[in-house]
Amino acid sequence: RSSYSCCYFVLPCCFFDFHGKYSRRQSKKTQYREYLDFVAQVGFACGFRVEEDCLRIPSTKRVSFIGKSRTYPPAEHALIDKQITQFINSRRTCAVATCDRRVGFKHEDHCDSLCEEVGSEPPEDETETAGTIWMPGFQPREKVEQIRNCASLPRDFVDEVVLNVANLLLSAAPQKSCSDMQGGNMNTWNQGESLSLREVAEHLNKETLKKLKSEYGGLQTLLKNNHQVFEVLNGRVHIRDWRKEKPPSKTKPEVKRRLSAEAFKTRLCWFFFHHPDGCSLPSEACPYAHGTEELR
């Protein structure tokens, strides 16, 4: 839409529409082919003669589209731009209402399909032509994308939340204590209770919840990030018992197993330092370091 003389090349990859993920409407085509037809349709709707080409690149998605010339004279540019706006609005309506509109079509019938897609006239404030706002409410992605998966939260804040949640689970009425029969002795290790995410959130202060709310996934993401301590299953939070974890494969040669074990302990064991019963595993069996002297 920038100018009549504009040309374009596009190599479709991820399946996205103007306002979100692309919704399939034809089960007889592969998802990739249907999406290619949609991308070609966008080119036709913008008044281009769209050519399809297959690139010689090492990728499964190598079909590209090229638009080098227009299907209308320069004098009709303003009229076509109005139709483009209507087409964009029809896609937005389709995305919201999940209308059953035909997407894939042959190159030669693009004019008829465009008329079918456009439908009724949009409101006057949404029929902008070139030189004004093209898509009201559209917000482009920031140049620097903010990390919001709890990974950039301050370490002391994360440690405090982990400790508070762990103490909450340990202080709750415990389930049956897990038993370790190693050496014939009965050693009990408190695994605590399991609580729902809602119950855990109710015990956190407002400031903590406010900080977590600004992150994608919030509390659940933070707990899953700390998988050494917690296990989140079906919306419930458990303290992880490393004795139940599957042991590493013994198919590796002895030399490789010894080398990987020496390079394995790069983080301290949370349970060794914070759990009232210590770690449920002996030092040689725990994948985490029982003291700084074990760190590699």
PDB file of N, CA and C in Angstrom, residues 10-16 22 31-33 35-36 39 57 59-65:
ATOM      1  N   VAL A  10       7.803 -12.485  -0.866  1.00  0.00           N
ATOM      2  CA  VAL A  10       7.462 -13.018   0.453  1.00  0.00           C
ATOM      3  C   VAL A  10       7.697 -14.527   0.465  1.00  0.00           C
ATOM      4  N   LEU A  11       8.294 -15.006   1.547  1.00  0.00           N
ATOM      5  CA  LEU A  11       8.512 -16.429   1.756  1.00  0.00           C
ATOM      6  C   LEU A  11       7.704 -16.846   2.989  1.00  0.00           C
ATOM      7  N   PRO A  12       6.457 -17.326   2.804  1.00  0.00           N
ATOM      8  CA  PRO A  12       5.586 -17.657   3.944  1.00  0.00           C
ATOM      9  C   PRO A  12       6.188 -18.762   4.813  1.00  0.00           C
ATOM     10  N   CYS A  13       6.052 -18.589   6.111  1.00  0.00           N
ATOM     11  CA  CYS A  13       6.587 -19.579   7.046  1.00  0.00           C
ATOM     12  C   CYS A  13       5.553 -19.887   8.131  1.00  0.00           C
ATOM     13  N   CYS A  14       5.525 -19.097   9.193  1.00  0.00           N
ATOM     14  CA  CYS A  14       4.584 -19.338  10.295  1.00  0.00           C
ATOM     15  C   CYS A  14       3.169 -18.939   9.887  1.00  0.00           C
ATOM     16  N   PHE A  15       2.183 -19.646  10.408  1.00  0.00           N
ATOM     17  CA  PHE A  15       0.794 -19.468   9.982  1.00  0.00           C
ATOM     18  C   PHE A  15       0.105 -18.362  10.790  1.00  0.00           C
ATOM     19  N   PHE A  16       0.185 -17.120  10.262  1.00  0.00           N
ATOM     20  CA  PHE A  16      -0.443 -15.980  10.939  1.00  0.00           C
ATOM     21  C   PHE A  16      -1.298 -15.178   9.973  1.00  0.00           C
ATOM     22  N   TYR A  22      -3.464 -17.982  12.047  1.00  0.00           N
ATOM     23  CA  TYR A  22      -4.347 -18.285  10.930  1.00  0.00           C
ATOM     24  C   TYR A  22      -5.204 -19.503  11.265  1.00  0.00           C
ATOM     25  N   GLN A  31      -2.200 -27.858   5.697  1.00  0.00           N
ATOM     26  CA  GLN A  31      -2.185 -26.543   6.341  1.00  0.00           C
ATOM     27  C   GLN A  31      -1.259 -25.581   5.593  1.00  0.00           C
ATOM     28  N   TYR A  32      -0.134 -26.107   5.134  1.00  0.00           N
ATOM     29  CA  TYR A  32       0.837 -25.269   4.421  1.00  0.00           C
ATOM     30  C   TYR A  32       0.265 -24.762   3.102  1.00  0.00           C
ATOM     31  N   ARG A  33      -0.358 -25.645   2.315  1.00  0.00           N
ATOM     32  CA  ARG A  33      -0.924 -25.242   1.026  1.00  0.00           C
ATOM     33  C   ARG A  33      -2.069 -24.250   1.217  1.00  0.00           C
ATOM     34  N   TYR A  35      -2.415 -22.155   3.653  1.00  0.00           N
ATOM     35  CA  TYR A  35      -1.852 -20.869   4.047  1.00  0.00           C
ATOM     36  C   TYR A  35      -1.186 -20.170   2.868  1.00  0.00           C
ATOM     37  N   LEU A  36      -0.537 -20.932   1.998  1.00  0.00           N
ATOM     38  CA  LEU A  36       0.056 -20.338   0.793  1.00  0.00           C
ATOM     39  C   LEU A  36      -1.021 -19.678  -0.058  1.00  0.00           C
ATOM     40  N   VAL A  39      -1.929 -16.363   1.495  1.00  0.00           N
ATOM     41  CA  VAL A  39      -0.924 -15.324   1.259  1.00  0.00           C
ATOM     42  C   VAL A  39      -1.017 -14.812  -0.181  1.00  0.00           C
ATOM     43  N   ILE A  57      16.452 -23.886  -1.528  1.00  0.00           N
ATOM     44  CA  ILE A  57      16.999 -23.697  -0.185  1.00  0.00           C
ATOM     45  C   ILE A  57      16.736 -24.958   0.630  1.00  0.00           C
ATOM     46  N   SER A  59      15.051 -26.180   3.054  1.00  0.00           N
ATOM     47  CA  SER A  59      13.920 -25.964   3.958  1.00  0.00           C
ATOM     48  C   SER A  59      12.682 -26.637   3.391  1.00  0.00           C
ATOM     49  N   THR A  60      11.785 -27.065   4.277  1.00  0.00           N
ATOM     50  CA  THR A  60      10.523 -27.656   3.820  1.00  0.00           C
ATOM     51  C   THR A  60       9.544 -26.577   3.385  1.00  0.00           C
ATOM     52  N   LYS A  61       9.780 -25.344   3.818  1.00  0.00           N
ATOM     53  CA  LYS A  61       8.911 -24.226   3.434  1.00  0.00           C
ATOM     54  C   LYS A  61       9.696 -23.314   2.500  1.00  0.00           C
ATOM     55  N   ARG A  62       9.635 -23.626   1.229  1.00  0.00           N
ATOM     56  CA  ARG A  62      10.449 -22.871   0.259  1.00  0.00           C
ATOM     57  C   ARG A  62       9.638 -22.308  -0.893  1.00  0.00           C
ATOM     58  N   VAL A  63       8.310 -22.294  -0.764  1.00  0.00           N
ATOM     59  CA  VAL A  63       7.466 -21.685  -1.795  1.00  0.00           C
ATOM     60  C   VAL A  63       7.355 -20.186  -1.522  1.00  0.00           C
ATOM     61  N   SER A  64       7.659 -19.388  -2.532  1.00  0.00           N
ATOM     62  CA  SER A  64       7.626 -17.933  -2.363  1.00  0.00           C
ATOM     63  C   SER A  64       6.649 -17.310  -3.354  1.00  0.00           C
ATOM     64  N   PHE A  65       6.286 -16.051  -3.085  1.00  0.00           N
ATOM     65  CA  PHE A  65       5.414 -15.291  -3.980  1.00  0.00           C
ATOM     66  C   PHE A  65       6.107 -13.982  -4.339  1.00  0.00           C
TER      67      PHE A  65
END
